[in-house]
Amino acid sequence: MTTPLVSFEFFPPKSDAMEATLWATVQRLAPLSPRFVSVTYGAGGTTRERTHRTVKRMVEETTLSPAAHLTCVGATRDEVNEVIGGYWDVGVRHIVALRGDMPEGPGTSYRAHPEGYQTSAELVAGIKKIAPFEVSVSAYPERHPDSANWDEDIDNLARKVDAGADRAITQFFFDNALFDAYRERVAKRGIDVPIVPGIVPIHSFAQVRRFAGMCGASIPATLEQRFEGLDDDPDTRRLVAAAVAAEQVFDLMKRGVDRFHFYTMNRDELVFALCHMLGLRAETHVAAAA
Ligand code: FAD
């Protein structure tokens, strides 16, 4: 088995306690030599400072290659460009470029800032114009809820890639057949950047169900059944979560997938175990391929 490339996603901490948890997680996962790690940007740009601080600290205190998520929401082009330039100045070389959602949350009709980047494709082009950043974008194996049909959805991905995106990272999903069907659509459209599956190890089934509801991801009945009755049994839940995620990633590898993006929720345990099963070791040196 070839060892896959992995990347890890974190969110910026809100408190000192959460900050300590994040850095303990980073320290445990960093020796696995992820291809990159990314730090999210709060809905409506609410974590601008915290995202910046977290990514900057990663540049200064670790050997990781951090990617900063950035959205177009609620800011002018000049404001967004200033953030982009600020990232380059502190040594960040990778941005995850997103349209984002209104501060009221997903489901609220999106309105671009009149003087802002109007779409994520425009943002990708804007970033590339400022400096030669590596740029990742989003992809949706179950379609983005705002897209009217598959053609519109895939056209949108094509626009982002045409604007210079280097890879797409998917929303989480649990049915690998959906990912296969999505890759076929993408290939048929002639899009040739890597489509990296976003994998969410399930720490809390209730939380994942809530996120799935907001972002249009489906939860298979078998998954419901596997976590049924475990809300107050964290030990069993953890074992089930590890088994479920391992089953998903090994099946994806059988389908030819050679890279994974793990949504860590700032917790190391499940992701570390999965990476271990995938053959990653602290001393493993993973080639920095795209
Ligand atoms: P896009 O991919 O640009 O567009 C979403 C959909 O809108 C498209 O599928 C398309 O159908 C439609 N659309 C857009 N433009 C057009 C157009 N011109 N014409 C027709 N249809 C159009 N959110 C955050 O707030 N912070 C984060 O850090 C964050 N990180 C994420 C990371 C990943 C890997 C993923 C998958 C999502 C992330 N999100 C994040 C969520 C994301 O912001 C939401 O899903 C948001 O609703 C869409 O942003 P996007 O960049 O994916 O949109």
Tab-separated table of C-alpha atoms and ligand atoms in Angstrom:
chain	number	residue	atom	x	y	z
A	1	MET	CA	0.000	0.000	0.000
A	2	THR	CA	1.388	3.421	-0.937
A	3	THR	CA	1.229	5.904	1.898
A	4	PRO	CA	-1.267	8.632	0.969
A	5	LEU	CA	-0.716	12.360	1.246
A	6	VAL	CA	-2.706	13.905	4.084
A	7	SER	CA	-3.680	17.387	5.152
A	8	PHE	CA	-5.361	18.534	8.345
A	9	GLU	CA	-7.934	21.253	8.942
A	10	PHE	CA	-8.183	23.201	12.192
A	11	PHE	CA	-10.367	26.055	13.372
A	12	PRO	CA	-9.024	29.134	15.197
A	13	PRO	CA	-9.457	28.840	18.976
A	14	LYS	CA	-11.871	31.096	20.858
A	15	SER	CA	-10.364	30.869	24.349
A	16	ASP	CA	-7.075	30.150	26.122
A	17	ALA	CA	-8.236	26.616	26.918
A	18	MET	CA	-9.158	25.966	23.281
A	19	GLU	CA	-5.838	27.426	22.203
A	20	ALA	CA	-3.978	24.966	24.432
A	21	THR	CA	-6.012	22.085	22.960
A	22	LEU	CA	-5.266	23.223	19.404
A	23	TRP	CA	-1.513	23.442	19.973
A	24	ALA	CA	-1.394	20.065	21.693
A	25	THR	CA	-3.218	18.653	18.656
A	26	VAL	CA	-0.867	20.384	16.233
A	27	GLN	CA	2.148	19.051	18.102
A	28	ARG	CA	0.834	15.495	17.974
A	29	LEU	CA	-0.096	15.586	14.294
A	30	ALA	CA	2.805	17.655	12.911
A	31	PRO	CA	5.380	14.805	13.010
A	32	LEU	CA	3.175	12.902	10.516
A	33	SER	CA	4.444	15.380	7.874
A	34	PRO	CA	1.105	16.513	6.440
A	35	ARG	CA	1.289	18.022	2.948
A	36	PHE	CA	-0.306	21.130	4.504
A	37	VAL	CA	-2.545	22.165	7.376
A	38	SER	CA	-5.352	24.676	7.050
A	39	VAL	CA	-7.100	27.064	9.409
A	40	THR	CA	-10.720	28.045	8.804
A	41	TYR	CA	-12.193	31.526	8.619
A	42	GLY	CA	-15.316	32.128	10.721
A	43	ALA	CA	-18.627	32.644	8.963
A	44	GLY	CA	-18.868	36.219	7.715
A	45	GLY	CA	-15.165	36.799	8.399
A	46	THR	CA	-15.753	36.791	12.149
A	47	THR	CA	-12.406	35.146	12.945
A	48	ARG	CA	-10.180	37.254	10.707
A	49	GLU	CA	-7.757	38.150	13.520
A	50	ARG	CA	-7.790	34.706	15.134
A	51	THR	CA	-7.231	32.897	11.835
A	52	HIS	CA	-4.359	35.232	11.034
A	53	ARG	CA	-2.779	34.811	14.473
A	54	THR	CA	-3.069	31.008	14.339
A	55	VAL	CA	-1.604	30.698	10.845
A	56	LYS	CA	1.203	33.147	11.658
A	57	ARG	CA	2.123	31.156	14.758
A	58	MET	CA	2.236	27.982	12.642
A	59	VAL	CA	4.681	29.663	10.271
A	60	GLU	CA	6.832	30.935	13.135
A	61	GLU	CA	6.842	27.951	15.472
A	62	THR	CA	6.442	24.831	13.316
A	63	THR	CA	7.780	23.350	10.104
A	64	LEU	CA	4.214	22.920	8.800
A	65	SER	CA	2.961	24.545	5.596
A	66	PRO	CA	-0.166	26.374	6.763
A	67	ALA	CA	-3.009	27.429	4.481
A	68	ALA	CA	-5.331	30.236	5.537
A	69	HIS	CA	-9.019	29.957	4.600
A	70	LEU	CA	-10.411	33.231	3.283
A	71	THR	CA	-13.926	34.221	2.196
A	72	CYS	CA	-15.347	37.090	0.133
A	73	VAL	CA	-18.082	37.868	2.681
A	74	GLY	CA	-18.732	41.385	3.957
A	75	ALA	CA	-15.494	42.989	2.802
A	76	THR	CA	-14.341	45.186	-0.055
A	77	ARG	CA	-11.711	43.984	-2.510
A	78	ASP	CA	-9.215	46.364	-0.924
A	79	GLU	CA	-9.853	44.905	2.522
A	80	VAL	CA	-9.533	41.334	1.262
A	81	ASN	CA	-6.407	42.221	-0.732
A	82	GLU	CA	-4.859	43.669	2.406
A	83	VAL	CA	-5.472	40.387	4.231
A	84	ILE	CA	-3.939	38.451	1.316
A	85	GLY	CA	-0.870	40.682	1.204
A	86	GLY	CA	-0.545	40.384	4.985
A	87	TYR	CA	-0.444	36.614	4.686
A	88	TRP	CA	2.301	36.739	2.061
A	89	ASP	CA	4.316	39.122	4.249
A	90	VAL	CA	4.311	36.729	7.225
A	91	GLY	CA	5.343	33.776	5.064
A	92	VAL	CA	2.015	32.093	4.274
A	93	ARG	CA	2.077	30.597	0.771
A	94	HIS	CA	-1.292	28.840	0.503
A	95	ILE	CA	-4.870	30.135	0.703
A	96	VAL	CA	-8.160	28.187	0.673
A	97	ALA	CA	-10.334	30.603	-1.328
A	98	LEU	CA	-14.065	30.547	-0.649
A	99	ARG	CA	-17.186	32.539	-1.358
A	100	GLY	CA	-18.448	31.911	2.181
A	101	ASP	CA	-21.892	32.343	3.707
A	102	MET	CA	-23.787	35.331	5.044
A	103	PRO	CA	-23.181	35.970	8.783
A	104	GLU	CA	-26.714	34.660	9.437
A	105	GLY	CA	-25.430	31.262	8.295
A	106	PRO	CA	-25.844	28.834	5.401
A	107	GLY	CA	-29.344	28.878	3.975
A	108	THR	CA	-29.547	32.685	3.995
A	109	SER	CA	-29.543	33.995	0.443
A	110	TYR	CA	-25.990	35.106	-0.452
A	111	ARG	CA	-25.334	38.766	-1.287
A	112	ALA	CA	-21.863	39.791	-2.384
A	113	HIS	CA	-20.437	43.034	-0.968
A	114	PRO	CA	-20.966	45.636	-3.712
A	115	GLU	CA	-17.287	46.540	-3.697
A	116	GLY	CA	-16.057	43.065	-2.864
A	117	TYR	CA	-15.065	39.977	-4.805
A	118	GLN	CA	-18.340	38.780	-6.289
A	119	THR	CA	-17.478	35.072	-6.527
A	120	SER	CA	-14.898	32.625	-5.286
A	121	ALA	CA	-13.468	32.408	-8.829
A	122	GLU	CA	-12.835	36.171	-8.733
A	123	LEU	CA	-11.153	35.744	-5.366
A	124	VAL	CA	-8.873	32.997	-6.750
A	125	ALA	CA	-7.843	35.275	-9.621
A	126	GLY	CA	-7.311	38.174	-7.183
A	127	ILE	CA	-5.065	36.072	-4.938
A	128	LYS	CA	-2.962	34.842	-7.861
A	129	LYS	CA	-2.566	38.431	-9.047
A	130	ILE	CA	-1.171	39.543	-5.703
A	131	ALA	CA	1.443	36.788	-5.289
A	132	PRO	CA	2.130	33.234	-6.477
A	133	PHE	CA	0.141	31.576	-3.695
A	134	GLU	CA	-0.933	27.952	-3.904
A	135	VAL	CA	-4.750	28.116	-3.928
A	136	SER	CA	-7.227	25.437	-2.895
A	137	VAL	CA	-10.986	25.722	-3.396
A	138	SER	CA	-14.101	23.832	-2.284
A	139	ALA	CA	-15.959	21.045	-4.071
A	140	TYR	CA	-19.306	19.442	-3.317
A	141	PRO	CA	-19.863	15.722	-4.054
A	142	GLU	CA	-23.567	16.244	-3.231
A	143	ARG	CA	-23.818	19.644	-4.984
A	144	HIS	CA	-23.748	22.949	-3.199
A	145	PRO	CA	-27.266	23.779	-1.940
A	146	ASP	CA	-27.170	27.106	-3.882
A	147	SER	CA	-26.554	25.465	-7.256
A	148	ALA	CA	-29.642	24.920	-9.382
A	149	ASN	CA	-28.309	21.763	-11.045
A	150	TRP	CA	-25.164	19.719	-11.591
A	151	ASP	CA	-24.074	21.660	-14.687
A	152	GLU	CA	-24.117	24.919	-12.725
A	153	ASP	CA	-22.235	23.350	-9.857
A	154	ILE	CA	-19.486	21.829	-12.012
A	155	ASP	CA	-19.262	25.004	-14.151
A	156	ASN	CA	-18.582	26.898	-10.948
A	157	LEU	CA	-15.715	24.556	-10.080
A	158	ALA	CA	-14.379	24.921	-13.632
A	159	ARG	CA	-14.397	28.735	-13.252
A	160	LYS	CA	-12.387	28.458	-10.044
A	161	VAL	CA	-9.852	26.149	-11.705
A	162	ASP	CA	-9.656	28.381	-14.797
A	163	ALA	CA	-8.901	31.264	-12.423
A	164	GLY	CA	-5.900	29.341	-11.117
A	165	ALA	CA	-7.008	26.993	-8.320
A	166	ASP	CA	-4.486	24.211	-7.752
A	167	ARG	CA	-6.740	21.683	-6.032
A	168	ALA	CA	-10.274	21.256	-4.710
A	169	ILE	CA	-11.102	19.906	-1.264
A	170	THR	CA	-14.540	18.391	-0.830
A	171	GLN	CA	-17.227	18.944	1.700
A	172	PHE	CA	-17.426	15.867	3.942
A	173	PHE	CA	-19.502	12.936	2.736
A	174	PHE	CA	-20.071	9.378	3.926
A	175	ASP	CA	-21.133	7.519	0.792
A	176	ASN	CA	-18.068	6.894	-1.362
A	177	ALA	CA	-20.213	6.178	-4.422
A	178	LEU	CA	-21.183	9.881	-4.376
A	179	PHE	CA	-17.499	10.840	-4.519
A	180	ASP	CA	-16.907	8.494	-7.464
A	181	ALA	CA	-19.877	9.936	-9.353
A	182	TYR	CA	-18.610	13.445	-8.619
A	183	ARG	CA	-15.118	12.671	-9.894
A	184	GLU	CA	-16.656	11.336	-13.096
A	185	ARG	CA	-18.603	14.587	-13.599
A	186	VAL	CA	-15.457	16.621	-12.946
A	187	ALA	CA	-13.355	14.534	-15.352
A	188	LYS	CA	-16.061	14.745	-18.024
A	189	ARG	CA	-15.931	18.537	-17.743
A	190	GLY	CA	-12.157	18.356	-18.361
A	191	ILE	CA	-11.190	19.608	-14.895
A	192	ASP	CA	-7.842	18.096	-14.044
A	193	VAL	CA	-6.781	19.419	-10.625
A	194	PRO	CA	-6.708	16.938	-7.726
A	195	ILE	CA	-10.077	16.525	-5.978
A	196	VAL	CA	-9.183	15.744	-2.383
A	197	PRO	CA	-11.870	14.048	-0.298
A	198	GLY	CA	-12.658	15.847	2.969
A	199	ILE	CA	-13.031	13.241	5.708
A	200	VAL	CA	-14.696	14.012	9.022
A	201	PRO	CA	-13.987	11.549	11.822
A	202	ILE	CA	-17.138	11.579	13.971
A	203	HIS	CA	-16.451	12.845	17.488
A	204	SER	CA	-20.087	13.783	18.041
A	205	PHE	CA	-22.742	12.295	15.814
A	206	ALA	CA	-25.255	14.990	16.828
A	207	GLN	CA	-22.822	17.705	15.738
A	208	VAL	CA	-22.057	16.031	12.410
A	209	ARG	CA	-25.786	15.585	11.757
A	210	ARG	CA	-26.309	19.297	12.443
A	211	PHE	CA	-23.440	20.338	10.114
A	212	ALA	CA	-24.684	17.947	7.443
A	213	GLY	CA	-28.145	19.518	7.623
A	214	MET	CA	-26.653	22.997	7.143
A	215	CYS	CA	-24.398	22.145	4.219
A	216	GLY	CA	-26.537	19.669	2.302
A	217	ALA	CA	-24.506	16.511	3.044
A	218	SER	CA	-26.483	13.302	3.471
A	219	ILE	CA	-26.210	10.860	6.364
A	220	PRO	CA	-26.715	7.218	5.308
A	221	ALA	CA	-29.163	5.198	7.433
A	222	THR	CA	-26.373	2.682	8.195
A	223	LEU	CA	-24.365	5.460	9.835
A	224	GLU	CA	-27.350	6.523	11.968
A	225	GLN	CA	-27.727	2.918	13.025
A	226	ARG	CA	-24.051	2.533	13.945
A	227	PHE	CA	-24.110	5.524	16.294
A	228	GLU	CA	-27.591	4.859	17.657
A	229	GLY	CA	-27.710	4.775	21.463
A	230	LEU	CA	-24.077	5.872	21.922
A	231	ASP	CA	-24.658	9.500	22.935
A	232	ASP	CA	-23.726	8.735	26.550
A	233	ASP	CA	-21.089	6.101	25.801
A	234	PRO	CA	-17.997	7.991	24.625
A	235	ASP	CA	-15.636	4.996	24.743
A	236	THR	CA	-17.728	2.841	22.413
A	237	ARG	CA	-18.509	5.875	20.264
A	238	ARG	CA	-14.797	6.506	19.760
A	239	LEU	CA	-14.170	2.907	18.715
A	240	VAL	CA	-17.102	3.002	16.302
A	241	ALA	CA	-15.948	6.358	14.912
A	242	ALA	CA	-12.447	5.008	14.233
A	243	ALA	CA	-13.860	1.904	12.524
A	244	VAL	CA	-16.301	3.942	10.400
A	245	ALA	CA	-13.642	6.419	9.239
A	246	ALA	CA	-11.105	3.634	8.550
A	247	GLU	CA	-13.671	1.768	6.472
A	248	GLN	CA	-14.320	4.921	4.451
A	249	VAL	CA	-10.683	5.846	3.767
A	250	PHE	CA	-9.577	2.297	2.912
A	251	ASP	CA	-12.499	1.933	0.534
A	252	LEU	CA	-11.554	5.267	-1.091
A	253	MET	CA	-7.990	4.013	-1.513
A	254	LYS	CA	-9.355	0.949	-3.301
A	255	ARG	CA	-11.114	3.426	-5.591
A	256	GLY	CA	-7.764	5.042	-6.410
A	257	VAL	CA	-7.713	7.912	-3.911
A	258	ASP	CA	-4.175	8.805	-2.808
A	259	ARG	CA	-4.733	11.903	-0.658
A	260	PHE	CA	-7.062	12.884	2.165
A	261	HIS	CA	-8.007	16.107	3.915
A	262	PHE	CA	-9.040	15.432	7.508
A	263	TYR	CA	-11.417	17.752	9.362
A	264	THR	CA	-9.765	17.402	12.775
A	265	MET	CA	-12.188	19.521	14.854
A	266	ASN	CA	-8.928	20.427	16.674
A	267	ARG	CA	-8.713	16.904	18.123
A	268	ASP	CA	-5.865	14.547	17.421
A	269	GLU	CA	-6.955	11.112	18.577
A	270	LEU	CA	-9.050	9.782	15.687
A	271	VAL	CA	-7.004	11.477	12.982
A	272	PHE	CA	-3.734	10.208	14.457
A	273	ALA	CA	-5.128	6.646	14.613
A	274	LEU	CA	-6.366	6.859	11.012
A	275	CYS	CA	-3.030	8.177	9.769
A	276	HIS	CA	-1.261	5.401	11.650
A	277	MET	CA	-3.458	2.806	9.939
A	278	LEU	CA	-2.704	4.465	6.595
A	279	GLY	CA	0.990	3.855	7.238
A	280	LEU	CA	2.057	7.346	8.296
A	281	ARG	CA	4.661	7.409	11.044
A	282	ALA	CA	6.367	10.261	12.810
A	283	GLU	CA	9.519	9.549	10.823
A	284	THR	CA	7.667	9.046	7.523
A	285	HIS	CA	8.785	11.627	5.033
A	286	VAL	CA	5.975	12.283	2.602
A	287	ALA	CA	7.125	13.812	-0.670
A	288	ALA	CA	5.744	17.315	-1.054
A	289	ALA	CA	3.897	16.507	-4.261
A	290	ALA	CA	0.888	18.536	-5.354
B	1	FAD	P1	-18.627	28.446	-4.394
B	1	FAD	O1	-18.041	27.113	-4.699
B	1	FAD	O2	-18.005	29.606	-5.041
B	1	FAD	O3	-20.156	28.494	-4.819
B	1	FAD	C1	-21.122	27.686	-4.196
B	1	FAD	C2	-22.255	27.416	-5.163
B	1	FAD	O4	-22.916	28.619	-5.501
B	1	FAD	C3	-21.777	26.816	-6.463
B	1	FAD	O5	-21.857	25.431	-6.431
B	1	FAD	C4	-22.681	27.401	-7.504
B	1	FAD	O6	-23.710	26.508	-7.781
B	1	FAD	C5	-23.242	28.618	-6.865
B	1	FAD	N1	-22.626	29.749	-7.543
B	1	FAD	C6	-21.617	30.525	-7.090
B	1	FAD	N2	-21.316	31.472	-7.984
B	1	FAD	C7	-22.150	31.297	-9.024
B	1	FAD	C8	-22.342	31.957	-10.255
B	1	FAD	N3	-21.592	33.009	-10.615
B	1	FAD	N4	-23.306	31.506	-11.081
B	1	FAD	C9	-24.045	30.444	-10.736
B	1	FAD	N5	-23.923	29.788	-9.573
B	1	FAD	C10	-22.995	30.199	-8.750
B	1	FAD	N6	-16.914	28.591	5.170
B	1	FAD	C11	-16.408	29.569	5.966
B	1	FAD	O7	-17.121	30.514	6.313
B	1	FAD	N7	-15.108	29.511	6.407
B	1	FAD	C12	-14.270	28.521	6.056
B	1	FAD	O8	-13.110	28.503	6.471
B	1	FAD	C13	-14.768	27.475	5.191
B	1	FAD	N8	-13.967	26.475	4.770
B	1	FAD	C14	-14.456	25.527	3.898
B	1	FAD	C15	-13.589	24.531	3.429
B	1	FAD	C16	-14.047	23.559	2.548
B	1	FAD	C17	-13.085	22.497	2.040
B	1	FAD	C18	-15.415	23.563	2.137
B	1	FAD	C19	-15.921	22.483	1.205
B	1	FAD	C20	-16.276	24.559	2.592
B	1	FAD	C21	-15.818	25.561	3.469
B	1	FAD	N9	-16.645	26.581	3.925
B	1	FAD	C22	-16.137	27.555	4.763
B	1	FAD	C23	-18.069	26.620	3.566
B	1	FAD	C24	-18.358	27.545	2.371
B	1	FAD	O9	-18.042	28.872	2.696
B	1	FAD	C25	-19.845	27.421	2.046
B	1	FAD	O10	-20.161	26.153	1.574
B	1	FAD	C26	-20.391	28.515	1.135
B	1	FAD	O11	-21.811	28.373	1.088
B	1	FAD	C27	-19.907	28.452	-0.297
B	1	FAD	O12	-18.622	28.884	-0.456
B	1	FAD	P2	-17.773	28.238	-1.664
B	1	FAD	O13	-16.503	28.936	-1.832
B	1	FAD	O14	-17.730	26.779	-1.498
B	1	FAD	O15	-18.739	28.652	-2.855
